[in-house]
Amino acid sequence: MMTIHTSNPAPRSSASHGRAPMIASVSRHGTMIAIVLAALAACTGETAPPPPMATIAVPAAAGSGMYTLTQAPDAESTLSWVQSDSVSKTSVLRASTFRDGGWTAPRTISTGTGWFLNWADRPSVTGLPGGATAAHWLETNPGTAPSAYTYGIKVAYSADGGANWKRVHHAGRGFRGKNQYTGFLSFLPGRDGFLAAYLTPPAEAAAAPSAHSAEDHEHRMTLRVAEFGPGGQLRSDVQLDSSTCTCCPLGMAQAEAGPVVVYRDRWPGEVRDVSIIRRVNGRWTEPRPVHRDGWVFPGCPTNGPVVAAKGRRVAVAWFTGVDDRPEVRLAFSADGGETFGAPVRISATRAVGYAGLVMLEDGGAAVSWMEAGAGSAPALRIRRVSPDGKPGSPVQVAAVAGGRSGGMPQLGRSGDGLLLVWKSGQELRSAIVPVARLGS
């Protein structure tokens, strides 16, 4: 049972299932100390002192989770989250837009029962051109237990900024059996509609794997992209890769030549490196690795890549555990994602991952990630990388919880600042970090 509407009381959320404030200002005398420490940090890999940043209250009820930050073509950021009631089994998808230095009053996108709730596979709400909006959430397949990993994606479209909604797609509904689900959707707004990339089981379980795919293991997922017109009508739904990692979030961006999709692939021998697929002259290319890390991992790390683009310049950030050295890496492309330079190591010690990425005006990038502390909680950090690949000093933003309790921190852009969202305890928090404060 599910309804789509515009207003609803906001119940408190119970914890979702799945795998598993350090804000300071610098005084006048502390400024010189900060400069010296930043220089030392650049040499040693240690974090620089936190820059002055503005914290902004998030209008989400305590206990909210499964949060996602998206960027509209007009550069406005929308944060969505889920509030769930463990007694009534009702879930509410809510959203707020960051505007004029703060979050707008939250609006209800959808309310229903029988939703699949997971910290890694999260719903989203994305602004589209002309005031339209796209949203998605996950619904458990009929006849299966809510705790079972058997669910599909529901996509809804609003032409009037969320006042009225209509269902436009339901991918994966009807898949049954062990670990059969469809999820990990990523929207990409376009000038003429929008795209949605997602993971789903093969259309036919007995389908033979292609030359690119890995061995035919019991659990295999494929990558597909659905295209929607300006009124939300489904135009096409095509398969791009016949064998991918099974539960890592995807990333999409609009480059000069067309959209690009990045995802954790599954190459022969259980190599879980990151691949990119581009649409050039209206046709999707074959998958190509962003970099051959050679990470052999016979499972899913639930730690996907992110991508950002500006003209022909494309940046991809990702987590890898190759050689038992967990780290976050970043690579730039100057030709729309066709080729990439050598990756730059972003993390300083042992990365947890969950990268965020924003392309900057100078062609460089800002990267956020989680990193394990020395006997303490993981830390959310951010770092600027110059166009030539030189990383600035890493800056610690906050101590955060890892895994299902903390979710995946989000990074976006707001004017001249970087917008960060994370979870601390039962609360969602956000802050603006001035780009200029990150150095070069």
Short mmCIF file of C-alpha atoms in Angstrom, two decimals:
data_model
loop_
_atom_site.label_atom_id
_atom_site.label_comp_id
_atom_site.label_asym_id
_atom_site.label_seq_id
_atom_site.Cartn_x
_atom_site.Cartn_y
_atom_site.Cartn_z
CA MET A 1 0.00 0.00 0.00
CA MET A 2 1.40 3.38 -0.93
CA THR A 3 0.22 6.92 -1.44
CA ILE A 4 1.94 9.88 -3.04
CA HIS A 5 1.06 13.26 -1.61
CA THR A 6 2.44 16.54 -0.42
CA SER A 7 1.92 16.66 3.31
CA ASN A 8 2.01 14.15 6.13
CA PRO A 9 2.94 14.10 9.81
CA ALA A 10 6.58 13.18 10.28
CA PRO A 11 6.84 10.02 12.38
CA ARG A 12 10.06 9.20 14.13
CA SER A 13 12.28 6.75 12.33
CA SER A 14 13.45 3.41 13.54
CA ALA A 15 16.96 2.25 12.63
CA SER A 16 17.26 0.86 9.11
CA HIS A 17 18.81 -2.53 8.52
CA GLY A 18 21.75 -3.46 6.34
CA ARG A 19 25.54 -3.97 6.67
CA ALA A 20 27.48 -2.36 8.33
CA PRO A 21 31.30 17.91 16.14
CA MET A 22 34.47 18.96 15.44
CA ILE A 23 33.67 22.47 14.14
CA ALA A 24 36.23 25.05 15.09
CA SER A 25 37.12 28.59 14.20
CA VAL A 26 40.61 30.06 13.97
CA SER A 27 41.50 33.11 16.03
CA ARG A 28 43.67 35.95 14.73
CA HIS A 29 46.77 34.59 16.47
CA GLY A 30 45.76 31.06 15.54
CA THR A 31 45.74 31.92 11.84
CA MET A 32 49.56 31.87 11.61
CA ILE A 33 49.66 28.62 13.55
CA ALA A 34 47.08 27.16 11.18
CA ILE A 35 49.19 28.13 8.16
CA VAL A 36 52.27 26.45 9.63
CA LEU A 37 50.32 23.33 10.57
CA ALA A 38 48.75 23.18 7.12
CA ALA A 39 52.18 23.28 5.53
CA LEU A 40 53.38 20.48 7.78
CA ALA A 41 50.22 18.49 7.05
CA ALA A 42 50.86 18.74 3.33
CA CYS A 43 54.21 17.05 3.92
CA THR A 44 53.19 14.49 6.51
CA GLY A 45 49.67 13.60 5.38
CA GLU A 46 48.21 14.70 8.73
CA THR A 47 45.04 16.71 8.78
CA ALA A 48 45.07 20.49 8.90
CA PRO A 49 43.04 22.37 11.53
CA PRO A 50 39.34 22.60 10.61
CA PRO A 51 38.58 25.82 8.73
CA PRO A 52 35.83 28.16 9.89
CA MET A 53 32.57 26.72 8.61
CA ALA A 54 28.90 27.47 9.06
CA THR A 55 26.77 24.68 10.52
CA ILE A 56 23.14 24.62 9.39
CA ALA A 57 20.35 22.72 11.12
CA VAL A 58 18.72 20.02 9.00
CA PRO A 59 14.90 19.93 9.38
CA ALA A 60 14.76 16.15 9.75
CA ALA A 61 13.26 14.33 12.72
CA ALA A 62 15.63 12.52 15.07
CA GLY A 63 16.31 9.01 13.86
CA SER A 64 15.93 9.84 10.18
CA GLY A 65 18.24 7.97 7.86
CA MET A 66 18.94 6.84 4.29
CA TYR A 67 19.81 10.39 3.33
CA THR A 68 20.91 11.49 -0.15
CA LEU A 69 22.06 14.86 -1.50
CA THR A 70 21.49 15.63 -5.19
CA GLN A 71 22.31 18.60 -7.41
CA ALA A 72 19.82 20.16 -9.83
CA PRO A 73 20.82 21.80 -13.14
CA ASP A 74 20.26 25.21 -11.51
CA ALA A 75 22.86 24.19 -8.88
CA GLU A 76 20.35 23.93 -6.02
CA SER A 77 20.94 20.95 -3.75
CA THR A 78 18.11 18.74 -2.48
CA LEU A 79 18.48 16.53 0.58
CA SER A 80 16.11 13.59 0.99
CA TRP A 81 15.72 11.19 3.90
CA VAL A 82 13.41 8.49 5.22
CA GLN A 83 11.50 8.56 8.50
CA SER A 84 10.07 5.21 9.59
CA ASP A 85 7.71 4.09 12.32
CA SER A 86 8.58 0.62 13.61
CA VAL A 87 5.10 0.17 15.08
CA SER A 88 2.92 1.08 12.09
CA LYS A 89 5.60 -0.05 9.58
CA THR A 90 4.98 3.20 7.73
CA SER A 91 7.83 4.96 5.93
CA VAL A 92 7.91 8.59 4.79
CA LEU A 93 10.24 10.00 2.15
CA ARG A 94 10.85 13.70 2.84
CA ALA A 95 13.00 16.33 1.13
CA SER A 96 14.35 19.83 1.65
CA THR A 97 16.17 22.19 -0.73
CA PHE A 98 19.18 24.26 0.31
CA ARG A 99 18.33 27.84 -0.58
CA ASP A 100 19.47 31.29 0.66
CA GLY A 101 21.86 29.80 3.17
CA GLY A 102 19.44 27.35 4.77
CA TRP A 103 17.14 24.38 4.27
CA THR A 104 13.57 24.94 3.14
CA ALA A 105 10.65 23.53 5.10
CA PRO A 106 10.62 19.77 4.48
CA ARG A 107 8.03 18.40 2.09
CA THR A 108 6.66 14.88 2.00
CA ILE A 109 7.26 13.04 -1.26
CA SER A 110 5.70 9.67 -0.53
CA THR A 111 4.31 7.58 2.32
CA GLY A 112 3.81 3.84 2.32
CA THR A 113 4.24 0.43 3.89
CA GLY A 114 6.21 -2.50 2.59
CA TRP A 115 9.21 -0.38 1.72
CA PHE A 116 12.69 -1.87 1.71
CA LEU A 117 14.90 0.22 4.01
CA ASN A 118 18.66 0.00 3.80
CA TRP A 119 21.46 2.41 4.73
CA ALA A 120 23.39 1.80 1.49
CA ASP A 121 20.58 1.52 -1.09
CA ARG A 122 18.86 4.85 -0.47
CA PRO A 123 15.92 6.73 -2.02
CA SER A 124 16.56 10.09 -3.68
CA VAL A 125 14.81 13.26 -4.83
CA THR A 126 16.33 15.25 -7.72
CA GLY A 127 15.42 18.66 -9.13
CA LEU A 128 14.93 18.82 -12.92
CA PRO A 129 14.78 21.72 -15.40
CA GLY A 130 11.62 23.82 -15.41
CA GLY A 131 10.73 23.11 -11.79
CA ALA A 132 10.09 19.39 -12.33
CA THR A 133 11.27 16.75 -9.84
CA ALA A 134 12.11 13.04 -9.97
CA ALA A 135 12.08 10.72 -6.96
CA HIS A 136 12.65 7.05 -6.26
CA TRP A 137 12.31 4.63 -3.37
CA LEU A 138 12.35 0.85 -2.87
CA GLU A 139 9.35 -1.45 -2.41
CA THR A 140 9.50 -5.04 -1.22
CA ASN A 141 8.20 -7.46 -3.83
CA PRO A 142 4.71 -8.86 -3.18
CA GLY A 143 4.65 -12.08 -1.19
CA THR A 144 8.10 -11.62 0.36
CA ALA A 145 9.09 -10.60 3.88
CA PRO A 146 10.10 -6.95 4.39
CA SER A 147 13.48 -8.13 5.69
CA ALA A 148 14.20 -10.15 2.54
CA TYR A 149 16.50 -8.76 -0.14
CA THR A 150 13.77 -9.02 -2.78
CA TYR A 151 12.67 -5.57 -3.85
CA GLY A 152 12.24 -3.22 -6.79
CA ILE A 153 12.54 0.49 -7.59
CA LYS A 154 9.61 2.87 -7.80
CA VAL A 155 10.25 6.04 -9.86
CA ALA A 156 7.86 9.00 -9.60
CA TYR A 157 7.75 12.31 -11.47
CA SER A 158 6.34 15.73 -10.62
CA ALA A 159 5.95 18.52 -13.16
CA ASP A 160 5.18 21.17 -10.53
CA GLY A 161 8.02 20.96 -8.01
CA GLY A 162 6.43 18.23 -5.93
CA ALA A 163 2.83 19.40 -5.59
CA ASN A 164 1.55 16.42 -7.61
CA TRP A 165 3.21 13.13 -8.48
CA LYS A 166 2.73 10.26 -10.89
CA ARG A 167 4.36 6.86 -11.11
CA VAL A 168 6.46 6.49 -14.22
CA HIS A 169 8.50 3.31 -13.72
CA HIS A 170 8.78 0.30 -11.45
CA ALA A 171 11.97 -1.62 -12.21
CA GLY A 172 12.63 -5.05 -10.77
CA ARG A 173 9.17 -5.74 -9.38
CA GLY A 174 8.46 -9.44 -9.51
CA PHE A 175 12.00 -10.78 -9.15
CA ARG A 176 11.95 -13.59 -6.63
CA GLY A 177 14.44 -15.87 -4.93
CA LYS A 178 17.62 -15.47 -2.93
CA ASN A 179 19.20 -12.00 -3.13
CA GLN A 180 17.15 -10.92 -6.13
CA TYR A 181 16.59 -7.20 -6.02
CA THR A 182 16.78 -4.07 -8.15
CA GLY A 183 18.26 -0.93 -6.66
CA PHE A 184 21.18 1.49 -6.28
CA LEU A 185 19.61 4.00 -8.64
CA SER A 186 21.28 7.28 -9.60
CA PHE A 187 19.43 10.08 -11.41
CA LEU A 188 20.95 12.47 -13.95
CA PRO A 189 18.91 15.54 -14.97
CA GLY A 190 19.12 16.51 -18.65
CA ARG A 191 17.90 19.28 -20.91
CA ASP A 192 15.25 16.97 -22.32
CA GLY A 193 14.16 14.70 -19.49
CA PHE A 194 16.38 12.64 -17.20
CA LEU A 195 18.28 9.34 -16.93
CA ALA A 196 18.27 6.71 -14.20
CA ALA A 197 21.10 4.16 -13.92
CA TYR A 198 20.50 1.16 -11.67
CA LEU A 199 21.48 -2.44 -10.87
CA THR A 200 19.21 -5.40 -11.51
CA PRO A 201 19.48 -9.19 -11.99
CA PRO A 202 19.80 -10.48 -15.57
CA ALA A 203 16.54 -10.58 -17.50
CA GLU A 204 17.05 -14.33 -17.85
CA ALA A 205 18.87 -16.17 -15.09
CA ALA A 206 20.27 -18.62 -17.64
CA ALA A 207 21.66 -15.89 -19.89
CA ALA A 208 25.27 -16.63 -20.82
CA PRO A 209 27.82 -14.08 -19.58
CA SER A 210 29.54 -11.94 -22.19
CA ALA A 211 33.27 -11.89 -22.80
CA HIS A 212 33.49 -8.86 -20.52
CA SER A 213 31.57 -10.37 -17.61
CA ALA A 214 32.91 -12.44 -14.76
CA GLU A 215 32.32 -16.14 -14.20
CA ASP A 216 28.64 -17.01 -13.93
CA HIS A 217 28.29 -17.05 -10.14
CA GLU A 218 24.96 -17.61 -8.43
CA HIS A 219 24.43 -13.93 -7.71
CA ARG A 220 25.02 -11.69 -10.72
CA MET A 221 23.80 -8.15 -11.37
CA THR A 222 23.60 -6.06 -14.51
CA LEU A 223 23.80 -2.31 -15.12
CA ARG A 224 20.90 -0.65 -16.94
CA VAL A 225 19.94 2.92 -17.82
CA ALA A 226 16.36 4.11 -18.22
CA GLU A 227 15.68 7.31 -20.16
CA PHE A 228 12.67 9.51 -19.42
CA GLY A 229 11.25 12.34 -21.54
CA PRO A 230 10.46 15.87 -20.32
CA GLY A 231 7.01 14.80 -19.11
CA GLY A 232 8.37 11.80 -17.22
CA GLN A 233 7.41 9.27 -19.91
CA LEU A 234 9.70 6.24 -20.17
CA ARG A 235 11.52 6.33 -23.51
CA SER A 236 13.91 3.39 -23.20
CA ASP A 237 15.54 1.01 -20.75
CA VAL A 238 18.77 -0.60 -21.95
CA GLN A 239 21.45 -2.86 -20.49
CA LEU A 240 24.98 -1.42 -20.41
CA ASP A 241 26.93 -4.16 -18.60
CA SER A 242 25.99 -7.81 -18.08
CA SER A 243 28.00 -8.40 -14.90
CA THR A 244 28.71 -5.82 -12.18
CA CYS A 245 29.45 -5.67 -8.49
CA THR A 246 26.18 -6.40 -6.75
CA CYS A 247 25.58 -3.67 -4.16
CA CYS A 248 27.74 -0.59 -4.72
CA PRO A 249 26.13 2.81 -5.38
CA LEU A 250 26.56 4.30 -8.86
CA GLY A 251 27.54 7.75 -10.09
CA MET A 252 26.40 9.81 -13.10
CA ALA A 253 27.48 13.16 -14.55
CA GLN A 254 26.91 15.25 -17.66
CA ALA A 255 30.10 15.79 -19.66
CA GLU A 256 30.36 17.92 -22.77
CA ALA A 257 29.90 15.00 -25.17
CA GLY A 258 27.13 13.38 -23.15
CA PRO A 259 26.34 11.54 -19.91
CA VAL A 260 28.83 9.24 -18.18
CA VAL A 261 28.15 6.44 -15.70
CA VAL A 262 30.70 5.11 -13.20
CA TYR A 263 30.23 1.95 -11.16
CA ARG A 264 32.12 -0.86 -9.47
CA ASP A 265 32.58 -3.53 -12.10
CA ARG A 266 33.06 -7.27 -11.80
CA TRP A 267 35.79 -8.47 -14.11
CA PRO A 268 37.00 -12.08 -14.52
CA GLY A 269 38.78 -13.35 -11.42
CA GLU A 270 36.51 -11.27 -9.12
CA VAL A 271 38.38 -8.05 -9.83
CA ARG A 272 36.26 -5.20 -8.43
CA ASP A 273 37.74 -2.14 -10.10
CA VAL A 274 35.76 0.93 -11.21
CA SER A 275 34.55 1.25 -14.80
CA ILE A 276 33.08 4.08 -16.86
CA ILE A 277 30.55 4.01 -19.71
CA ARG A 278 29.90 7.12 -21.83
CA ARG A 279 27.18 8.07 -24.27
CA VAL A 280 28.83 9.54 -27.36
CA ASN A 281 26.84 10.61 -30.42
CA GLY A 282 23.76 8.97 -28.95
CA ARG A 283 25.36 5.56 -28.37
CA TRP A 284 26.72 3.99 -25.20
CA THR A 285 30.35 2.86 -25.24
CA GLU A 286 31.74 -0.42 -23.94
CA PRO A 287 32.82 -0.45 -20.27
CA ARG A 288 36.37 0.73 -19.66
CA PRO A 289 38.28 0.77 -16.34
CA VAL A 290 39.02 4.21 -14.90
CA HIS A 291 42.21 2.64 -13.53
CA ARG A 292 43.32 -0.97 -13.25
CA ASP A 293 43.78 -1.23 -9.50
CA GLY A 294 43.55 -5.01 -9.68
CA TRP A 295 41.53 -5.29 -6.46
CA VAL A 296 40.42 -8.92 -6.12
CA PHE A 297 37.46 -9.09 -3.75
CA PRO A 298 35.07 -12.09 -3.88
CA GLY A 299 32.09 -10.12 -2.63
CA CYS A 300 30.60 -6.65 -2.59
CA PRO A 301 32.31 -3.90 -0.54
CA THR A 302 29.18 -1.66 -0.68
CA ASN A 303 31.49 1.26 -1.51
CA GLY A 304 30.82 2.82 -4.91
CA PRO A 305 32.51 5.52 -7.00
CA VAL A 306 31.45 9.13 -7.60
CA VAL A 307 31.89 11.28 -10.70
CA ALA A 308 31.78 14.98 -11.56
CA ALA A 309 32.20 16.77 -14.90
CA LYS A 310 32.72 20.25 -16.29
CA GLY A 311 32.94 20.49 -20.08
CA ARG A 312 35.45 17.90 -21.28
CA ARG A 313 36.97 17.56 -17.84
CA VAL A 314 35.80 14.58 -15.79
CA ALA A 315 36.86 13.50 -12.29
CA VAL A 316 36.20 10.14 -10.61
CA ALA A 317 36.86 9.27 -6.96
CA TRP A 318 36.62 5.79 -5.51
CA PHE A 319 37.63 3.41 -2.71
CA THR A 320 39.96 0.47 -3.23
CA GLY A 321 41.38 -2.16 -0.89
CA VAL A 322 44.09 -3.49 -3.19
CA ASP A 323 47.13 -4.95 -1.39
CA ASP A 324 45.22 -4.63 1.89
CA ARG A 325 45.77 -0.86 1.85
CA PRO A 326 42.32 0.74 2.00
CA GLU A 327 42.44 4.12 0.31
CA VAL A 328 40.43 6.65 -1.66
CA ARG A 329 41.76 7.64 -5.07
CA LEU A 330 40.96 10.38 -7.59
CA ALA A 331 41.67 10.49 -11.32
CA PHE A 332 41.12 13.27 -13.87
CA SER A 333 40.20 13.01 -17.54
CA ALA A 334 40.71 15.83 -20.05
CA ASP A 335 38.82 14.15 -22.88
CA GLY A 336 35.35 13.58 -21.47
CA GLY A 337 36.17 10.33 -19.69
CA GLU A 338 37.69 8.46 -22.62
CA THR A 339 41.08 8.27 -20.88
CA PHE A 340 42.28 9.08 -17.37
CA GLY A 341 45.57 10.14 -15.87
CA ALA A 342 47.30 8.30 -13.05
CA PRO A 343 45.21 8.34 -9.87
CA VAL A 344 46.08 10.49 -6.86
CA ARG A 345 45.83 9.08 -3.37
CA ILE A 346 43.34 11.16 -1.39
CA SER A 347 43.19 9.41 1.99
CA ALA A 348 46.02 9.74 4.50
CA THR A 349 45.90 6.53 6.55
CA ARG A 350 43.32 3.72 6.39
CA ALA A 351 40.31 4.92 4.43
CA VAL A 352 36.77 3.77 5.15
CA GLY A 353 35.65 5.24 1.82
CA TYR A 354 32.19 6.58 0.86
CA ALA A 355 33.66 9.38 -1.25
CA GLY A 356 31.92 12.59 -2.25
CA LEU A 357 33.09 14.72 -5.19
CA VAL A 358 32.57 18.22 -6.57
CA MET A 359 34.26 19.73 -9.63
CA LEU A 360 35.62 23.22 -8.97
CA GLU A 361 35.68 26.23 -11.28
CA ASP A 362 39.43 25.99 -11.89
CA GLY A 363 39.15 22.40 -13.15
CA GLY A 364 40.28 20.93 -9.85
CA ALA A 365 38.08 19.00 -7.44
CA ALA A 366 37.04 18.73 -3.81
CA VAL A 367 36.80 15.22 -2.37
CA SER A 368 35.22 14.11 0.90
CA TRP A 369 35.64 10.69 2.47
CA MET A 370 35.60 8.74 5.72
CA GLU A 371 38.83 7.64 7.34
CA ALA A 372 39.51 5.45 10.35
CA GLY A 373 40.86 7.28 13.37
CA ALA A 374 43.53 6.08 15.77
CA GLY A 375 41.39 4.20 18.27
CA SER A 376 38.47 6.56 17.76
CA ALA A 377 35.37 6.93 15.63
CA PRO A 378 35.81 7.37 11.86
CA ALA A 379 36.28 10.94 10.69
CA LEU A 380 34.68 12.82 7.81
CA ARG A 381 37.42 14.61 5.90
CA ILE A 382 37.62 16.86 2.87
CA ARG A 383 40.47 17.85 0.59
CA ARG A 384 41.01 20.06 -2.43
CA VAL A 385 42.91 18.74 -5.45
CA SER A 386 44.39 21.16 -7.99
CA PRO A 387 43.84 20.68 -11.75
CA ASP A 388 47.33 19.19 -12.07
CA GLY A 389 46.49 16.56 -9.47
CA LYS A 390 48.27 18.06 -6.46
CA PRO A 391 46.26 17.45 -3.27
CA GLY A 392 45.96 20.11 -0.60
CA SER A 393 45.97 19.39 3.10
CA PRO A 394 43.20 17.10 4.32
CA VAL A 395 40.76 18.81 6.67
CA GLN A 396 38.76 16.97 9.31
CA VAL A 397 35.12 18.09 9.44
CA ALA A 398 33.53 15.86 12.06
CA ALA A 399 33.65 12.55 13.86
CA VAL A 400 31.01 10.28 12.35
CA ALA A 401 29.55 6.84 12.89
CA GLY A 402 30.38 4.21 10.32
CA GLY A 403 28.18 1.68 8.56
CA ARG A 404 24.44 1.47 8.94
CA SER A 405 24.17 3.83 11.91
CA GLY A 406 25.95 6.73 10.20
CA GLY A 407 25.07 6.16 6.56
CA MET A 408 27.10 7.69 3.77
CA PRO A 409 28.14 11.36 4.16
CA GLN A 410 27.17 13.57 1.23
CA LEU A 411 28.99 16.39 -0.57
CA GLY A 412 27.50 19.07 -2.83
CA ARG A 413 28.05 22.65 -3.94
CA SER A 414 26.33 25.84 -2.78
CA GLY A 415 27.57 29.11 -4.26
CA ASP A 416 31.21 29.58 -3.27
CA GLY A 417 31.01 26.89 -0.63
CA LEU A 418 30.91 23.13 -0.30
CA LEU A 419 27.81 21.63 1.31
CA LEU A 420 28.41 18.61 3.54
CA VAL A 421 25.75 16.41 5.17
CA TRP A 422 26.41 13.63 7.67
CA LYS A 423 24.78 11.87 10.59
CA SER A 424 25.87 12.30 14.21
CA GLY A 425 24.06 10.14 16.73
CA GLN A 426 20.39 10.37 15.80
CA GLU A 427 20.66 13.73 14.04
CA LEU A 428 21.40 14.75 10.45
CA ARG A 429 23.83 17.65 10.32
CA SER A 430 25.11 19.92 7.57
CA ALA A 431 27.78 22.56 7.10
CA ILE A 432 29.14 24.93 4.48
CA VAL A 433 32.92 24.91 3.97
CA PRO A 434 34.26 27.82 1.90
CA VAL A 435 36.29 26.49 -1.02
CA ALA A 436 38.91 29.18 -0.42
CA ARG A 437 39.52 27.80 3.07
CA LEU A 438 40.77 24.49 1.70
CA GLY A 439 43.86 26.03 0.14
CA SER A 440 45.26 24.96 -3.21
#
